[in-house]
Amino acid sequence: MALLNELIIIDDKAGVSVYLQITNLFIHHIRQGRLRKGLKLPGSRELAGMLGINRMTVVAAYQELEAQGWIEMLPKKGTFIKATLPLLSPKALAGDVADFQLPAQPGFIYDKKRIIPVGSSNLPSAGKLAFNDGFPDVRLAPIEELTRCMRSLSRLSANKKYLLYGDAQGTLLLRRTLANFLCDTRGLSITAENILITNGAQMGIFIAASVIISPGDAVIVGVPGYNMANMTFQQLGAKLIYVPVDEEGIDTNAIEKLCEKKKIRMVYVIPHHHNPTTVTLSPERRMHLLSLATKYRFSVIEDDYDYDFHYSSKPIMPMASYDSQGNVIYIGTLTKTFAPAVRLGFIVAPKEFIQTGTNFRKIVDTQGDSLLENAIAELYKDGTIVRHIKKSVKLYKERRDHFCDCLQKELSDQVSFKVPDGGMSVWTTSLQHDLKVIARKAFDRGLIMKDGTSYDIGRQRFNAVRLGFASLNFKEQLQAVKIIKEVTAM
Amino acid sequence: MALLNELIIIDDKAGVSVYLQITNLFIHHIRQGRLRKGLKLPGSRELAGMLGINRMTVVAAYQELEAQGWIEMLPKKGTFIKATLPLLSPKALAGDVADFQLPAQPGFIYDKKRIIPVGSSNLPSAGKLAFNDGFPDVRLAPIEELTRCMRSLSRLSANKKYLLYGDAQGTLLLRRTLANFLCDTRGLSITAENILITNGAQMGIFIAASVIISPGDAVIVGVPGYNMANMTFQQLGAKLIYVPVDEEGIDTNAIEKLCEKKKIRMVYVIPHHHNPTTVTLSPERRMHLLSLATKYRFSVIEDDYDYDFHYSSKPIMPMASYDSQGNVIYIGTLTKTFAPAVRLGFIVAPKEFIQTGTNFRKIVDTQGDSLLENAIAELYKDGTIVRHIKKSVKLYKERRDHFCDCLQKELSDQVSFKVPDGGMSVWTTSLQHDLKVIARKAFDRGLIMKDGTSYDIGRQRFNAVRLGFASLNFKEQLQAVKIIKEVTAM
């Protein structure tokens, strides 16, 4: 039994209660085979003496081990490691059934074309050189702050209540905090009841569109445009009407002409750093669009996915901040602030709309992750998020400038582009070569990039692509641009 | 300047790098007003001397503070706290606009009845005495283990890649781990390609039904049944056909008769601890249902929301473990294992179906939380989850027995019930009083419970309710039962 002395070593500084340490060490050594099945363990008094601790601590550990099924305490016999260790083993449904492989196709009949094939997102593995679609550098994300905060929230017993079902609209703490933040930074005069928390901007688009669109409804989108949004509306049965996007954003005169002819249910716009072209919708067109929405009573989805990342003087306020009529559904996300994997976005809209959207969210997935929501709220409140935004904006501005310099120096005869005012990518048009060829050859040299075909609508081809610069440092940027230079020189 | 000595105090044991400690202390004191705007700071060499640290550490802190916008370093002049502190302040869209309140209703036209009003979930605040619908005791949830695991994963630089967009199907690590667990515990012969990770079982139901159901399709559900699933199918346009649930589960003979008459697209069943009645679908009916699915080529949604929580000998294997034809879509969740707020569930199905479901998930919300997914995988692998299940099953069995004893002793003339084989609630029929009255009076005495009306279909009334016992300890159970006794004696 002297062995136990060596196996069960208590760490006073571990921050874990001693009885749990003992429990976990026993389990560990049982699993490792160092403590064999059927072994008789010392009594609690004896073990307490060996370890120099209070007997009740050993009693608590033994009770825990028994509850978990690792040991058994037999009256008058003592305490033993169980012969059958904890493992679930269910009862068979019928007699022996020969092993089978689940078939690749379902046996039942269903319409395989009901769901639009979104396709793989062409998103590169980390560690590889890649131009993504304009994502932040996840190496900088304050993710440790976030998980530390989640951890400390989880340790507060008062916070156990957040583990129950909560508010499908999002925790009140986060909605209140976000309402203040959006008021301060975007001039939105809203309260917590105007916010629905979502799993990222995509769920915001999906929920808003699900509430608004009935099959057959006409929805106006820009060309070129954001393909995922377009597919979402199509999945919901919308008929898309394409309107050109130029240097000042989507053409509101074209929208006006369409409204005169037919009923428009929704207009989807990305007024800030438009995806894909990065252009900003001009103040005049914003006001024009709002007046059209009021006149023709259509909804405007204002997708403001990276408002916080603006480099040239100040950003233009969102349309939602001037929407006294309640025609704008404003959508935002923390994807660019934290990281794509932190699934948190929001819808801002009139209260009635938020309530309907909340109802729909219950059908989609009941509610969000309240622990995550409250941790994010804390990071807004203690300034972590604002500091991170400040810091990232400064860095990404330098990266934008450096990247545009590289493009200018190395590829000025091959591409045209405009320096974006904000966001994390440069809309780059290939002047001489087919981007499909460039992307394929670049891939062979270790650079992953899109070929731009997802922006094409019908016969309209752009031969242009978003080159995300924010997640590449100077050295990586130069390396990537040089690869494109090599393949275009071939 | 001696003041800085007192404000910037470095803690060698803090586990945070010294430069970050200095940075954070500066920010803290600037925000508190102790270090005023415009204040000139000592040079890096001087401050390093004052604090007794390396000069490069101070340089790093100053650079961080500058990047975040708290200080400015002016060439030849020195380092100053900035006059304008970090705060985002955007440019107005137009001239002055009078303040307005966002209207409660949207200005645009939309069909307000498109979304089924799910209603509030009638879920009690923590800390109040309540019979919930059969949820685990969140006070026991291994949530600290989960957040600790997330925290340590977030600190591994190699794991930063999980912060990028990842696999919408769920991380490969979790799907592989879960495939093994489901094979061991449920006899499912599957691989990682047969699994789609979802935000809880509800998203599993929503995605599976969205892939299968076209508007007008006939879907069979049990009576009484699980209202959220029914509403999900209705929202998607299904026509519900109600089939009775008796002591052996859903009546498969009735299903057969329906199949002979009309095209059935889907049958929704909860074979284990049926919601709400807690009955188990008998092995004979399981085999019958599978043979009907093969003959009539309909899909079976097998909602197995609390398989792991079974108290009477061994659980019956899921139908999915015998489904060599690929007709069963199996849905599970960690809601009962962890807590409702940990949003993790899964769909098991033939590969083609999982791929289509994954496509749809991209439209719904792009993907799940990969950090959470990998942390859960780790807790499966290190045995934490299995141990917690073992422990909970033991405790909930005791709570079930105690609760049924209480019901028997205190309310045998008022209610009828059957001791459930598993799960976390007792389906309790009120013999004499209207449950609506009981629930209202109980509420006045501090006990929250449902009134059972959500189970009523048309003219069929059950006057029965699920009383969740698992989250109440013995004392709370007795207290709650006594309140019901009081109000029924009135």
Coordinates of C-alpha atoms in Angstrom, one line a residue, chain A residues 230-440:
Chain A
N230 CA -28.1 35.7 -52.6
M231 CA -28.3 31.9 -52.0
T232 CA -30.0 32.4 -48.7
F233 CA -32.8 34.5 -50.3
Q234 CA -33.1 31.9 -53.2
Q235 CA -33.4 29.1 -50.7
L236 CA -36.3 30.9 -49.1
G237 CA -38.0 31.2 -52.5
A238 CA -37.2 34.8 -53.4
K239 CA -36.9 35.9 -57.0
L240 CA -33.6 37.9 -57.2
I241 CA -33.5 41.1 -59.2
Y242 CA -30.0 42.3 -59.9
V243 CA -29.0 46.0 -59.8
P244 CA -25.5 47.3 -60.7
V245 CA -23.0 48.4 -58.0
D246 CA -20.8 51.2 -59.1
E247 CA -18.2 53.5 -57.5
E248 CA -20.9 55.0 -55.2
G249 CA -22.5 51.7 -54.3
I250 CA -25.8 50.2 -55.5
D251 CA -27.6 52.2 -58.1
T252 CA -30.7 53.6 -56.3
N253 CA -32.1 55.1 -59.5
A254 CA -32.3 51.6 -61.0
I255 CA -34.1 50.6 -57.7
E256 CA -36.5 53.4 -58.1
K257 CA -37.4 52.4 -61.7
L258 CA -38.0 48.8 -60.5
C259 CA -40.3 50.0 -57.7
E260 CA -42.4 51.9 -60.2
K261 CA -43.0 48.7 -62.1
K262 CA -43.4 46.0 -59.5
K263 CA -43.8 45.1 -55.9
I264 CA -40.4 44.9 -54.2
R265 CA -40.3 43.0 -50.9
M266 CA -36.7 43.7 -49.9
V267 CA -33.5 45.4 -50.9
Y268 CA -30.2 43.9 -49.6
V269 CA -27.3 46.3 -49.3
I270 CA -23.8 46.4 -47.8
P271 CA -23.3 50.1 -47.6
H272 CA -19.9 50.0 -45.9
H273 CA -17.0 48.3 -47.6
H274 CA -19.4 46.5 -50.0
N275 CA -18.8 42.8 -50.4
P276 CA -17.1 42.2 -52.8
T277 CA -16.1 45.6 -54.3
T278 CA -15.4 47.5 -51.0
V279 CA -17.1 50.7 -52.2
T280 CA -19.0 52.8 -49.8
L281 CA -22.6 53.7 -50.6
S282 CA -22.7 57.5 -50.9
P283 CA -24.7 59.6 -48.4
E284 CA -26.9 60.8 -51.2
R285 CA -27.8 57.3 -52.3
R286 CA -28.4 56.2 -48.7
M287 CA -30.9 59.0 -48.2
H288 CA -32.5 58.2 -51.6
L289 CA -32.8 54.5 -50.7
L290 CA -34.5 55.4 -47.3
S291 CA -37.0 57.6 -49.0
L292 CA -37.8 54.9 -51.6
A293 CA -38.3 52.4 -48.7
T294 CA -40.8 54.7 -47.1
K295 CA -42.6 55.4 -50.3
Y296 CA -42.8 51.8 -51.6
R297 CA -42.8 50.1 -48.1
F298 CA -40.1 47.6 -48.8
S299 CA -37.6 46.4 -46.2
V300 CA -33.9 47.3 -46.4
I301 CA -31.4 44.7 -45.0
E302 CA -28.3 46.8 -44.1
D303 CA -25.5 44.3 -43.8
D304 CA -22.8 46.2 -41.9
Y305 CA -20.4 43.3 -41.4
D306 CA -17.2 45.3 -40.7
Y307 CA -18.3 48.8 -39.7
D308 CA -15.7 49.0 -37.0
F309 CA -12.8 48.5 -39.4
H310 CA -12.5 51.8 -41.2
Y311 CA -9.2 53.5 -42.0
S312 CA -9.9 56.8 -43.8
S313 CA -11.0 59.5 -41.4
K314 CA -14.4 58.5 -40.0
P315 CA -16.9 55.9 -41.2
I316 CA -20.3 57.1 -42.5
M317 CA -23.1 56.4 -40.0
P318 CA -25.3 53.4 -40.9
M319 CA -28.7 54.0 -42.6
A320 CA -30.3 52.5 -39.5
S321 CA -29.2 55.5 -37.5
Y322 CA -31.5 57.7 -39.6
D323 CA -34.3 55.3 -40.1
S324 CA -37.2 56.9 -38.2
Q325 CA -39.7 54.9 -40.2
G326 CA -38.5 51.4 -39.1
N327 CA -37.7 50.2 -42.6
V328 CA -34.1 49.1 -42.0
I329 CA -33.1 45.8 -40.6
Y330 CA -29.5 46.3 -39.4
I331 CA -27.2 43.3 -39.2
G332 CA -23.7 43.1 -37.6
T333 CA -21.2 40.5 -36.4
L334 CA -18.2 40.0 -34.2
T335 CA -16.6 37.8 -36.9
K336 CA -14.2 40.6 -37.8
T337 CA -13.7 41.7 -34.3
F338 CA -12.8 38.3 -32.8
A339 CA -12.6 35.5 -35.3
P340 CA -14.9 33.6 -37.7
A341 CA -15.2 30.8 -35.2
V342 CA -16.7 33.0 -32.5
R343 CA -20.3 32.8 -33.7
L344 CA -21.9 36.0 -32.6
G345 CA -23.9 38.5 -34.6
F346 CA -27.0 40.6 -34.1
I347 CA -30.1 42.0 -35.8
V348 CA -31.2 45.5 -34.9
A349 CA -34.9 46.3 -35.8
P350 CA -38.2 47.6 -34.5
K351 CA -39.4 45.6 -31.5
E352 CA -42.2 43.8 -33.2
F353 CA -39.8 42.5 -35.8
I354 CA -37.3 41.4 -33.2
Q355 CA -40.1 39.5 -31.4
T356 CA -41.1 37.6 -34.6
G357 CA -37.4 36.9 -35.3
T358 CA -37.0 35.6 -31.8
N359 CA -39.9 33.2 -32.3
F360 CA -38.3 32.0 -35.5
R361 CA -34.9 31.6 -33.7
K362 CA -36.6 29.2 -31.2
I363 CA -37.6 27.0 -34.1
V364 CA -34.2 27.1 -35.7
D365 CA -32.0 26.3 -32.6
T366 CA -33.9 27.3 -29.4
Q367 CA -31.3 29.9 -28.3
G368 CA -27.7 30.9 -28.3
D369 CA -24.8 30.1 -25.9
S370 CA -25.6 32.3 -22.9
L371 CA -22.2 31.8 -21.3
L372 CA -20.5 33.1 -24.4
E373 CA -23.0 36.0 -24.7
N374 CA -22.3 37.1 -21.2
A375 CA -18.6 36.8 -21.6
I376 CA -18.7 39.0 -24.7
A377 CA -20.7 41.5 -22.8
E378 CA -18.1 41.6 -20.1
L379 CA -15.4 42.2 -22.7
Y380 CA -17.4 45.1 -24.1
K381 CA -17.8 46.5 -20.6
D382 CA -14.2 46.3 -19.5
G383 CA -12.9 47.8 -22.7
T384 CA -11.2 44.8 -24.1
I385 CA -13.1 44.8 -27.3
V386 CA -12.8 48.5 -28.0
R387 CA -9.0 48.3 -27.3
H388 CA -8.7 45.3 -29.6
I389 CA -10.6 47.1 -32.4
K390 CA -8.4 50.2 -32.0
K391 CA -5.3 48.1 -32.2
S392 CA -6.4 46.0 -35.1
V393 CA -7.5 49.0 -37.1
K394 CA -4.1 50.5 -36.7
L395 CA -2.4 47.3 -37.8
Y396 CA -4.8 46.5 -40.7
K397 CA -4.4 50.1 -42.0
E398 CA -0.6 49.5 -42.2
R399 CA -1.2 46.1 -43.8
R400 CA -3.6 47.7 -46.3
D401 CA -1.1 50.3 -47.2
H402 CA 1.7 47.8 -47.5
F403 CA -0.4 45.5 -49.6
C404 CA -1.5 48.1 -52.0
D405 CA 2.1 49.2 -52.3
C406 CA 3.1 45.7 -53.2
L407 CA 0.3 45.4 -55.8
Q408 CA 1.3 48.7 -57.3
K409 CA 5.0 47.9 -57.4
E410 CA 4.9 44.3 -58.5
L411 CA 1.6 44.0 -60.5
S412 CA 0.7 47.5 -61.8
D413 CA 0.5 46.2 -65.4
Q414 CA -1.5 43.1 -64.4
V415 CA -4.2 44.3 -62.1
S416 CA -6.4 47.3 -61.3
F417 CA -7.6 48.1 -57.9
K418 CA -8.8 50.9 -55.7
V419 CA -7.4 51.4 -52.2
P420 CA -10.3 50.4 -49.9
D421 CA -11.4 52.9 -47.2
G422 CA -11.9 50.1 -44.8
G423 CA -12.5 46.4 -44.5
M424 CA -9.9 43.6 -44.9
S425 CA -9.7 43.0 -48.6
V426 CA -8.8 44.7 -51.9
W427 CA -11.2 44.2 -54.9
T428 CA -8.6 43.3 -57.6
T429 CA -9.4 43.0 -61.3
S430 CA -7.1 41.0 -63.5
L431 CA -6.4 43.0 -66.7
Q432 CA -4.7 40.5 -68.9
H433 CA -5.1 36.9 -67.6
D434 CA -8.1 34.8 -66.8
L435 CA -8.3 34.6 -63.0
K436 CA -9.2 31.0 -63.1
V437 CA -5.8 30.3 -64.7
I438 CA -4.0 32.5 -62.2
A439 CA -5.7 30.9 -59.2
R440 CA -4.9 27.4 -60.5

